[in-house]
Amino acid sequence: MQQLPSTVPDLEDELSRPGTELVADAAHWPGDVVLLGAGGKTGAGIAAMARRALDAAGRTDTAVLAVSRWSDEAGRARLEARGVRTQRADLADPAAVAALPDAAVVVHLVGAKFGTSDAPEHAWMTNTVLPAYVAARYPAARTVALSTGNVYGMTAPVTGGSTETDAPRPHGDYAVTCHGREQVFRHAARTRGTPVALIRLNYACEPRYGVLADLARTLRAGEPVDAGAGAVNVVWQRYANEVVLRSVRHAAPGTPFTLNLTGPEAAGIRTLARRLAELLDVEARFTGTDPETSLLSDASRCHALFGYPDVTLGQLLELQARWLRDGGEVWDKPTRFERRDGRF
């Protein structure tokens, strides 16, 4: 990236910019693309990136459909202006899923995390039952399902984090139901031959949302940072968007393609907070104690396949601080990365 974005239009343009490798992949996608749950934090960037990649590949006749309940009408209109078709649907209704148009590529972004400790039944319905409707509707589509590193247990930072071959050890309804989502799509891959890719994402960041935004806002408010998470993985949101779409070609029947998606560093919370405090010209104060283990993933396989993120951790920190100093928009959607009990 030549220049870090400074306005929301510039940021959204950058988050949806496809690289040359993705354009080459999109030239071989087998048909229309449907993104389910596209009204969430990441959906707009992925949908617009898919549209731009197809256009750059000369496939303007291949449709990209973004499906959501669409509470954000302005966001929906922006996607439509980019050439992405949108459709309103309640995906918890099996009849609504059955009525969706045919597609050759499905990107499943639907998930429930926050509030699930108070309403675990919502997590089970959204994260485990709903995917079964999707798997039944699209048995032949190349399916990329977003998952989470929360399906792993805590590890010591010196280990480098959990790898894709480690046995999941989910803790709490959110992690358990996300593992359930994976199992539903694994079942489809084995019994229906659905080509599936499972993407275990840890903390994608852009300046409006993410772990770094949470830390920076805490520091700017003069509040102490909870160091109890110990260390985290973070990754630039544009890179995450592109890896999700580039995983379409790796989706496999039988045994799904499974990938950890995050940055290369295990970054200490205290180190991140001190650097942000320096950039924001504030004092860093802390509460809590440093644990021996943290929720960490080893994304070496991802980096070997798709290269390293195109924005470094240092650049992400600089972008976050500048964005706040300049009064940039920040979403009120805390990640709650500091939670270690599995309750969100």
Coordinates of N, CA and C in Angstrom, one line a residue, residues 90-303:
D90 N -33.8 -13.0 6.1 CA -33.5 -13.5 7.5 C -33.0 -14.9 7.3
L91 N -31.7 -15.1 7.4 CA -31.1 -16.4 7.2 C -31.4 -17.4 8.2
A92 N -32.0 -17.0 9.4 CA -32.4 -18.0 10.4 C -33.7 -18.7 10.0
D93 N -34.3 -18.2 8.9 CA -35.6 -18.8 8.4 C -35.2 -19.8 7.2
P94 N -35.4 -21.1 7.4 CA -35.0 -22.0 6.4 C -35.6 -21.8 5.0
A95 N -36.9 -21.2 5.1 CA -37.6 -20.9 3.8 C -36.9 -19.8 3.1
A96 N -36.4 -18.8 3.8 CA -35.6 -17.7 3.2 C -34.3 -18.2 2.6
V97 N -33.6 -19.1 3.2 CA -32.4 -19.6 2.7 C -32.7 -20.5 1.4
A98 N -33.8 -21.3 1.5 CA -34.2 -22.1 0.3 C -34.5 -21.2 -0.9
A99 N -35.0 -20.0 -0.6 CA -35.4 -19.1 -1.7 C -34.3 -18.3 -2.3
L100 N -33.1 -18.4 -1.8 CA -32.0 -17.6 -2.3 C -31.6 -18.1 -3.7
P101 N -31.1 -17.2 -4.6 CA -30.7 -17.6 -5.9 C -29.6 -18.6 -6.0
D102 N -29.4 -19.3 -7.0 CA -28.3 -20.2 -7.2 C -27.0 -19.5 -7.2
A103 N -26.0 -20.2 -6.8 CA -24.6 -19.6 -6.8 C -23.6 -20.7 -7.0
A104 N -22.4 -20.4 -7.5 CA -21.4 -21.3 -7.6 C -20.3 -21.1 -6.6
V105 N -20.3 -19.9 -5.9 CA -19.4 -19.6 -4.9 C -20.2 -19.0 -3.7
V106 N -20.0 -19.5 -2.5 CA -20.7 -19.0 -1.3 C -19.7 -18.6 -0.3
V107 N -19.8 -17.4 0.2 CA -18.9 -16.9 1.3 C -19.9 -16.7 2.5
H108 N -19.7 -17.5 3.5 CA -20.5 -17.6 4.7 C -19.9 -16.7 5.8
L109 N -20.5 -15.6 6.1 CA -20.0 -14.6 7.0 C -20.9 -14.5 8.3
V110 N -22.0 -15.3 8.3 CA -23.0 -15.2 9.4 C -22.4 -15.7 10.7
G111 N -22.6 -14.9 11.7 CA -22.1 -15.4 13.0 C -22.7 -14.5 14.2
A112 N -22.8 -15.1 15.3 CA -23.2 -14.4 16.5 C -22.2 -14.6 17.6
K113 N -21.7 -13.4 18.2 CA -20.7 -13.5 19.2 C -21.2 -12.7 20.4
F114 N -21.4 -11.4 20.2 CA -21.7 -10.5 21.4 C -23.1 -10.7 21.9
G115 N -23.3 -10.8 23.2 CA -24.5 -11.1 23.8 C -24.9 -12.6 23.9
T116 N -24.0 -13.4 23.4 CA -24.2 -14.9 23.5 C -24.1 -15.5 24.9
S117 N -23.4 -14.8 25.8 CA -23.4 -15.3 27.2 C -24.7 -15.2 27.8
D118 N -25.5 -14.2 27.5 CA -26.8 -14.0 28.0 C -27.9 -14.7 27.3
A119 N -27.7 -15.0 26.0 CA -28.6 -15.7 25.2 C -27.9 -16.8 24.4
P120 N -27.4 -17.8 25.0 CA -26.7 -18.9 24.3 C -27.5 -19.5 23.2
E121 N -28.8 -19.6 23.4 CA -29.6 -20.2 22.4 C -29.5 -19.5 21.0
H122 N -29.2 -18.2 21.1 CA -29.0 -17.4 19.8 C -27.7 -17.8 19.2
A123 N -26.7 -18.0 20.0 CA -25.4 -18.5 19.4 C -25.6 -19.9 18.7
W124 N -26.3 -20.8 19.4 CA -26.5 -22.1 18.8 C -27.3 -22.1 17.5
M125 N -28.3 -21.2 17.5 CA -29.1 -21.1 16.3 C -28.3 -20.5 15.2
T126 N -27.7 -19.4 15.4 CA -27.0 -18.7 14.4 C -25.7 -19.4 13.9
N127 N -24.9 -19.9 14.8 CA -23.6 -20.4 14.5 C -23.6 -21.9 14.1
T128 N -24.7 -22.6 14.5 CA -24.7 -24.1 14.2 C -25.9 -24.6 13.4
V129 N -27.1 -24.1 13.7 CA -28.2 -24.6 13.0 C -28.3 -23.9 11.6
L130 N -28.2 -22.6 11.6 CA -28.3 -21.8 10.3 C -27.3 -22.3 9.3
P131 N -26.1 -22.6 9.6 CA -25.2 -23.2 8.6 C -25.7 -24.5 7.9
A132 N -26.5 -25.3 8.6 CA -27.0 -26.5 8.0 C -28.0 -26.1 6.9
Y133 N -28.8 -25.0 7.1 CA -29.7 -24.6 6.0 C -28.8 -24.2 4.8
V134 N -27.7 -23.5 5.0 CA -26.9 -23.0 3.9 C -26.2 -24.2 3.2
A135 N -25.7 -25.2 4.0 CA -25.1 -26.3 3.4 C -26.1 -27.1 2.6
A136 N -27.3 -27.2 3.0 CA -28.4 -27.9 2.2 C -28.7 -27.2 1.0
R137 N -28.7 -25.9 1.0 CA -29.1 -25.1 -0.1 C -28.0 -25.1 -1.2
Y138 N -26.8 -25.1 -0.8 CA -25.7 -25.0 -1.8 C -24.7 -26.1 -1.7
P139 N -25.2 -27.4 -2.0 CA -24.3 -28.5 -1.8 C -23.2 -28.6 -2.8
A140 N -23.3 -27.9 -3.9 CA -22.2 -28.0 -5.0 C -21.4 -26.8 -5.0
A141 N -21.7 -25.7 -4.3 CA -21.0 -24.5 -4.4 C -19.7 -24.5 -3.7
R142 N -18.7 -23.9 -4.2 CA -17.4 -23.7 -3.5 C -17.7 -22.7 -2.3
T143 N -17.5 -23.2 -1.1 CA -18.0 -22.5 0.1 C -16.8 -22.2 1.0
V144 N -16.7 -20.9 1.3 CA -15.7 -20.4 2.3 C -16.5 -19.9 3.5
A145 N -16.3 -20.6 4.6 CA -17.0 -20.2 5.9 C -16.0 -19.6 6.9
L146 N -16.4 -18.4 7.3 CA -15.5 -17.7 8.3 C -15.7 -18.3 9.6
S147 N -14.6 -18.7 10.3 CA -14.6 -19.2 11.6 C -13.7 -18.3 12.5
T148 N -13.2 -18.8 13.6 CA -12.4 -18.0 14.5 C -11.4 -18.8 15.2
G149 N -10.3 -18.1 15.6 CA -9.3 -18.8 16.4 C -9.7 -19.1 17.8
N150 N -10.9 -18.7 18.2 CA -11.4 -19.0 19.5 C -11.7 -20.5 19.6
V151 N -11.7 -21.2 18.5 CA -12.0 -22.7 18.6 C -10.8 -23.4 19.3
Y152 N -9.6 -22.7 19.3 CA -8.4 -23.3 19.9 C -8.4 -22.9 21.4
G153 N -7.6 -23.6 22.2 CA -7.4 -23.3 23.5 C -6.2 -22.3 23.6
M154 N -6.0 -21.8 24.9 CA -4.9 -20.9 25.1 C -3.6 -21.6 25.0
T155 N -2.6 -20.9 24.5 CA -1.2 -21.4 24.4 C -0.2 -20.4 24.9
A156 N 1.0 -20.9 25.2 CA 2.0 -20.0 25.6 C 2.6 -19.2 24.4
P157 N 2.8 -17.9 24.5 CA 3.4 -17.2 23.3 C 4.6 -17.8 22.7
V158 N 5.4 -18.5 23.5 CA 6.7 -19.0 23.0 C 6.4 -20.2 22.0
T159 N 5.2 -20.7 22.0 CA 4.9 -21.8 21.1 C 4.6 -21.3 19.7
G160 N 4.3 -20.0 19.6 CA 4.0 -19.5 18.3 C 2.5 -19.5 18.0
G161 N 1.7 -20.2 18.9 CA 0.3 -20.2 18.7 C -0.2 -21.6 18.1
S162 N -1.5 -21.7 18.1 CA -2.1 -23.0 17.6 C -2.0 -23.1 16.1
T163 N -1.8 -24.3 15.6 CA -1.7 -24.5 14.2 C -3.0 -25.3 13.8
E164 N -3.2 -25.4 12.5 CA -4.4 -26.0 11.9 C -4.5 -27.4 12.3
T165 N -3.4 -28.1 12.6 CA -3.5 -29.5 13.0 C -3.7 -29.8 14.4
D166 N -3.7 -28.7 15.2 CA -4.0 -28.8 16.7 C -5.5 -29.2 16.9
A167 N -5.8 -30.0 17.8 CA -7.2 -30.3 18.1 C -7.9 -29.1 18.7
P168 N -9.1 -28.7 18.3 CA -9.8 -27.6 18.9 C -10.1 -27.9 20.3
R169 N -10.1 -26.9 21.2 CA -10.4 -26.9 22.6 C -11.3 -25.7 22.9
P170 N -12.5 -25.6 22.3 CA -13.3 -24.5 22.5 C -13.8 -24.3 23.9
H171 N -14.0 -23.1 24.3 CA -14.4 -22.8 25.7 C -15.5 -21.7 25.7
G172 N -16.6 -22.0 26.2 CA -17.7 -21.1 26.1 C -18.6 -21.3 24.9
D173 N -19.9 -20.8 25.0 CA -20.9 -21.0 24.0 C -20.4 -20.5 22.6
Y174 N -19.8 -19.3 22.6 CA -19.4 -18.7 21.3 C -18.4 -19.7 20.6
A175 N -17.3 -20.1 21.3 CA -16.3 -20.9 20.7 C -16.9 -22.3 20.3
V176 N -17.7 -22.8 21.2 CA -18.2 -24.2 21.0 C -19.2 -24.1 19.8
T177 N -20.0 -23.1 19.6 CA -20.9 -23.1 18.5 C -20.2 -22.7 17.2
C178 N -19.1 -22.0 17.3 CA -18.3 -21.8 16.1 C -17.6 -23.1 15.6
H179 N -17.2 -23.9 16.6 CA -16.7 -25.2 16.2 C -17.8 -26.0 15.6
G180 N -19.0 -25.9 16.2 CA -20.2 -26.5 15.6 C -20.4 -26.1 14.1
R181 N -20.3 -24.8 13.8 CA -20.4 -24.4 12.4 C -19.4 -25.1 11.5
E182 N -18.2 -25.2 12.0 CA -17.2 -25.9 11.2 C -17.6 -27.4 11.0
Q183 N -18.1 -28.0 12.0 CA -18.5 -29.4 11.9 C -19.7 -29.6 10.9
V184 N -20.6 -28.6 10.9 CA -21.7 -28.7 9.9 C -21.1 -28.7 8.5
F185 N -20.2 -27.8 8.2 CA -19.7 -27.7 6.9 C -18.7 -28.9 6.6
R186 N -18.1 -29.4 7.6 CA -17.3 -30.6 7.4 C -18.2 -31.8 7.0
H187 N -19.3 -31.8 7.6 CA -20.3 -32.9 7.3 C -20.7 -32.8 5.8
A188 N -21.0 -31.5 5.4 CA -21.4 -31.3 4.0 C -20.2 -31.7 3.0
A189 N -19.0 -31.4 3.4 CA -17.9 -31.8 2.6 C -17.7 -33.3 2.4
R190 N -18.0 -34.0 3.5 CA -17.8 -35.4 3.5 C -19.0 -36.1 2.9
T191 N -20.3 -35.7 3.2 CA -21.4 -36.4 2.7 C -22.0 -36.0 1.4
R192 N -21.8 -34.6 1.1 CA -22.3 -34.1 -0.2 C -21.3 -33.8 -1.2
G193 N -20.0 -33.9 -0.7 CA -18.9 -33.5 -1.6 C -18.8 -32.0 -1.8
T194 N -19.3 -31.2 -0.9 CA -19.2 -29.7 -1.0 C -17.8 -29.3 -0.9
P195 N -17.2 -28.5 -1.8 CA -15.9 -28.0 -1.6 C -15.9 -26.9 -0.5
V196 N -15.2 -27.1 0.6 CA -15.3 -26.2 1.7 C -13.9 -25.7 2.1
A197 N -13.9 -24.4 2.5 CA -12.7 -23.8 3.1 C -13.2 -23.2 4.5
L198 N -12.5 -23.5 5.5 CA -12.8 -23.0 6.9 C -11.7 -22.0 7.3
I199 N -12.0 -20.8 7.5 CA -11.0 -19.7 7.8 C -11.1 -19.3 9.2
R200 N -10.1 -19.6 10.0 CA -10.1 -19.3 11.4 C -9.3 -17.9 11.6
L201 N -10.1 -16.9 11.8 CA -9.6 -15.5 11.8 C -9.4 -15.0 13.2
N202 N -8.2 -14.4 13.4 CA -7.9 -13.8 14.7 C -7.7 -12.3 14.5
Y203 N -8.7 -11.5 14.9 CA -8.6 -10.0 15.1 C -8.1 -9.2 13.9
A204 N -8.9 -9.2 12.9 CA -8.7 -8.3 11.8 C -8.9 -6.8 12.3
C205 N -8.1 -5.9 11.8 CA -8.1 -4.5 12.3 C -8.2 -3.6 11.1
E206 N -9.0 -2.6 11.3 CA -9.0 -1.3 10.5 C -9.2 -0.2 11.5
P207 N -9.0 1.1 11.1 CA -9.0 2.1 12.2 C -10.4 2.4 12.8
R208 N -11.5 1.9 12.2 CA -12.8 2.1 12.9 C -13.1 1.0 13.9
Y209 N -12.4 -0.1 13.8 CA -12.8 -1.3 14.6 C -11.6 -2.2 14.8
G210 N -11.6 -2.9 15.9 CA -10.6 -3.9 16.2 C -9.8 -3.7 17.5
V211 N -8.9 -4.6 17.7 CA -8.2 -4.6 19.0 C -7.4 -3.2 19.1
L212 N -6.8 -2.8 18.1 CA -6.0 -1.5 18.2 C -6.9 -0.3 18.4
A213 N -8.1 -0.3 17.8 CA -9.0 0.8 18.1 C -9.5 0.7 19.5
D214 N -9.7 -0.5 20.0 CA -10.1 -0.6 21.4 C -9.1 -0.1 22.4
L215 N -7.8 -0.5 22.1 CA -6.7 0.0 23.0 C -6.6 1.5 22.9
A216 N -6.6 2.0 21.7 CA -6.4 3.5 21.5 C -7.5 4.3 22.1
R217 N -8.7 3.9 22.0 CA -9.8 4.6 22.7 C -9.7 4.6 24.2
T218 N -9.3 3.4 24.7 CA -9.1 3.3 26.2 C -8.0 4.3 26.6
L219 N -6.9 4.3 25.9 CA -5.8 5.2 26.3 C -6.2 6.7 26.2
R220 N -6.9 7.1 25.1 CA -7.3 8.5 24.9 C -8.3 8.9 26.0
A221 N -9.1 7.9 26.5 CA -10.0 8.2 27.6 C -9.4 8.3 28.9
G222 N -8.1 8.1 29.0 CA -7.3 8.1 30.3 C -7.6 6.9 31.2
E223 N -8.1 5.9 30.6 CA -8.4 4.7 31.4 C -7.3 3.7 31.3
P224 N -7.2 2.8 32.4 CA -6.1 1.8 32.3 C -6.5 0.7 31.3
V225 N -5.4 0.2 30.7 CA -5.6 -0.9 29.8 C -5.5 -2.2 30.5
D226 N -6.5 -3.1 30.3 CA -6.5 -4.5 30.9 C -5.4 -5.3 30.2
A227 N -4.4 -5.7 30.9 CA -3.3 -6.5 30.3 C -3.5 -8.0 30.4
G228 N -4.7 -8.3 30.9 CA -5.0 -9.7 31.2 C -5.1 -10.6 30.0
A229 N -5.2 -10.1 28.7 CA -5.2 -10.9 27.5 C -3.7 -11.4 27.3
G230 N -2.8 -10.7 27.7 CA -1.4 -11.1 27.5 C -0.8 -10.7 26.2
A231 N -1.2 -11.5 25.2 CA -0.7 -11.2 23.8 C -1.9 -11.5 22.8
V232 N -1.8 -10.9 21.7 CA -2.9 -11.1 20.6 C -2.2 -11.2 19.3
N233 N -3.0 -11.8 18.3 CA -2.6 -11.7 16.9 C -3.6 -10.6 16.3
V234 N -3.0 -9.8 15.4 CA -3.9 -8.9 14.7 C -3.4 -8.9 13.2
V235 N -4.3 -8.5 12.3 CA -4.0 -8.5 10.9 C -4.8 -7.4 10.2
W236 N -4.2 -6.8 9.2 CA -4.9 -5.7 8.4 C -6.1 -6.3 7.7
Q237 N -7.2 -5.5 7.8 CA -8.5 -6.0 7.3 C -8.5 -6.3 5.8
R238 N -7.8 -5.5 5.0 CA -7.8 -5.7 3.6 C -7.1 -7.0 3.2
Y239 N -6.0 -7.3 3.9 CA -5.4 -8.6 3.7 C -6.3 -9.8 4.1
A240 N -7.0 -9.6 5.2 CA -8.0 -10.7 5.6 C -9.1 -10.8 4.5
N241 N -9.6 -9.7 4.0 CA -10.6 -9.8 3.0 C -10.1 -10.6 1.8
E242 N -8.9 -10.3 1.4 CA -8.4 -10.9 0.2 C -8.1 -12.4 0.4
V243 N -7.6 -12.8 1.6 CA -7.4 -14.2 1.9 C -8.7 -15.0 1.9
V244 N -9.7 -14.4 2.4 CA -11.0 -15.1 2.4 C -11.4 -15.4 0.9
L245 N -11.3 -14.4 0.0 CA -11.7 -14.7 -1.3 C -10.7 -15.6 -2.1
R246 N -9.4 -15.4 -1.8 CA -8.4 -16.3 -2.5 C -8.6 -17.8 -2.0
S247 N -9.2 -18.0 -0.9 CA -9.4 -19.3 -0.4 C -10.5 -20.1 -1.2
V248 N -11.3 -19.4 -2.0 CA -12.3 -20.0 -2.8 C -11.6 -21.1 -3.7
R249 N -10.5 -20.9 -4.3 CA -9.9 -21.9 -5.1 C -9.3 -23.1 -4.4
H250 N -9.1 -22.9 -3.0 CA -8.6 -24.0 -2.2 C -9.7 -24.8 -1.5
A251 N -10.9 -24.4 -1.6 CA -12.0 -25.1 -1.0 C -12.0 -26.6 -1.5
A252 N -12.2 -27.5 -0.6 CA -12.0 -28.9 -1.0 C -13.1 -29.8 -0.4
P253 N -13.6 -30.8 -1.2 CA -14.6 -31.8 -0.7 C -13.8 -32.8 0.2
G254 N -14.6 -33.6 0.9 CA -14.0 -34.6 1.7 C -13.4 -34.0 3.0
T255 N -12.2 -33.6 2.9 CA -11.5 -32.9 4.0 C -11.4 -31.4 3.7
P256 N -12.1 -30.5 4.4 CA -12.1 -29.1 4.1 C -10.7 -28.5 4.2
F257 N -10.4 -27.5 3.4 CA -9.2 -26.7 3.5 C -9.4 -25.8 4.8
T258 N -8.5 -25.9 5.7 CA -8.6 -25.2 7.0 C -7.4 -24.3 7.1
L259 N -7.6 -23.0 7.5 CA -6.6 -22.0 7.5 C -6.7 -21.0 8.6
N260 N -5.6 -20.9 9.4 CA -5.5 -19.8 10.3 C -5.2 -18.5 9.6
L261 N -5.9 -17.4 9.8 CA -5.8 -16.2 9.2 C -5.5 -15.1 10.2
T262 N -4.3 -14.6 10.3 CA -3.9 -13.5 11.2 C -2.5 -13.0 10.8
G263 N -2.0 -12.1 11.6 CA -0.7 -11.6 11.3 C 0.4 -12.5 11.8
P264 N 1.7 -12.1 11.5 CA 2.8 -13.0 11.9 C 3.3 -12.9 13.3
E265 N 2.9 -11.8 14.0 CA 3.4 -11.6 15.4 C 2.4 -12.0 16.5
A266 N 3.0 -12.4 17.6 CA 2.2 -12.5 18.8 C 2.6 -11.2 19.6
A267 N 1.7 -10.3 19.5 CA 2.0 -8.9 20.0 C 1.5 -8.8 21.5
G268 N 2.4 -8.4 22.4 CA 2.0 -8.2 23.8 C 1.1 -7.0 23.9
I269 N 0.1 -7.1 24.7 CA -0.8 -6.0 25.0 C -0.1 -4.8 25.5
R270 N 0.8 -5.0 26.5 CA 1.5 -3.9 27.1 C 2.4 -3.1 26.0
T271 N 3.0 -3.9 25.1 CA 3.8 -3.3 24.1 C 3.0 -2.5 23.1
L272 N 1.9 -3.1 22.7 CA 0.9 -2.4 21.8 C 0.4 -1.1 22.4
A273 N 0.0 -1.2 23.7 CA -0.5 0.0 24.4 C 0.5 1.1 24.5
R274 N 1.7 0.7 24.9 CA 2.8 1.7 25.1 C 3.1 2.4 23.8
R275 N 3.2 1.7 22.7 CA 3.4 2.3 21.4 C 2.3 3.2 21.0
L276 N 1.1 2.8 21.2 CA -0.1 3.7 20.8 C -0.1 4.9 21.7
A277 N 0.2 4.7 23.0 CA 0.3 5.9 23.9 C 1.4 6.9 23.4
E278 N 2.5 6.4 23.0 CA 3.5 7.3 22.5 C 3.0 8.0 21.2
L279 N 2.3 7.4 20.3 CA 1.8 8.0 19.1 C 0.7 9.0 19.4
L280 N -0.1 8.7 20.5 CA -1.2 9.6 20.8 C -0.8 10.6 21.9
D281 N 0.5 10.6 22.4 CA 1.0 11.5 23.3 C 0.1 11.5 24.6
V282 N -0.1 10.3 25.1 CA -0.8 10.1 26.4 C 0.0 9.1 27.2
E283 N -0.5 8.9 28.4 CA 0.2 8.0 29.3 C -0.5 6.6 29.3
A284 N 0.3 5.6 29.3 CA -0.2 4.2 29.3 C -0.2 3.7 30.7
R285 N -1.4 3.4 31.2 CA -1.6 2.8 32.5 C -2.2 1.4 32.3
F286 N -2.0 0.5 33.3 CA -2.4 -0.9 33.1 C -3.1 -1.4 34.4
T287 N -3.9 -2.4 34.1 CA -4.5 -3.1 35.2 C -4.5 -4.6 34.9
G288 N -4.6 -5.5 35.8 CA -4.5 -6.9 35.6 C -3.1 -7.4 35.5
T289 N -2.9 -8.7 35.5 CA -1.6 -9.3 35.5 C -1.4 -10.0 34.2
D290 N -0.1 -10.2 33.8 CA 0.2 -10.9 32.5 C 0.1 -12.4 32.7
P291 N -0.8 -13.0 31.9 CA -1.0 -14.5 32.0 C 0.2 -15.2 31.3
E292 N 0.2 -16.5 31.6 CA 1.2 -17.3 31.0 C 0.8 -17.8 29.6
T293 N -0.5 -17.8 29.3 CA -1.0 -18.2 28.0 C -1.9 -17.2 27.4
S294 N -2.1 -17.2 26.1 CA -3.0 -16.3 25.4 C -3.7 -17.1 24.3
L295 N -4.7 -16.4 23.7 CA -5.4 -17.0 22.5 C -4.6 -16.6 21.3
L296 N -3.8 -17.5 20.7 CA -2.9 -17.2 19.7 C -2.9 -18.2 18.6
S297 N -2.8 -17.8 17.3 CA -2.8 -18.7 16.2 C -1.5 -18.5 15.4
D298 N -1.0 -19.6 14.9 CA 0.2 -19.6 14.0 C -0.4 -19.6 12.6
A299 N -0.1 -18.5 11.8 CA -0.7 -18.4 10.5 C 0.4 -18.6 9.4
S300 N 1.4 -19.4 9.8 CA 2.5 -19.7 8.8 C 2.0 -20.2 7.5
R301 N 1.0 -21.1 7.6 CA 0.5 -21.7 6.3 C -0.2 -20.6 5.4
C302 N -0.9 -19.7 6.1 CA -1.5 -18.6 5.3 C -0.5 -17.8 4.6
H303 N 0.6 -17.4 5.3 CA 1.6 -16.5 4.8 C 2.4 -17.2 3.7

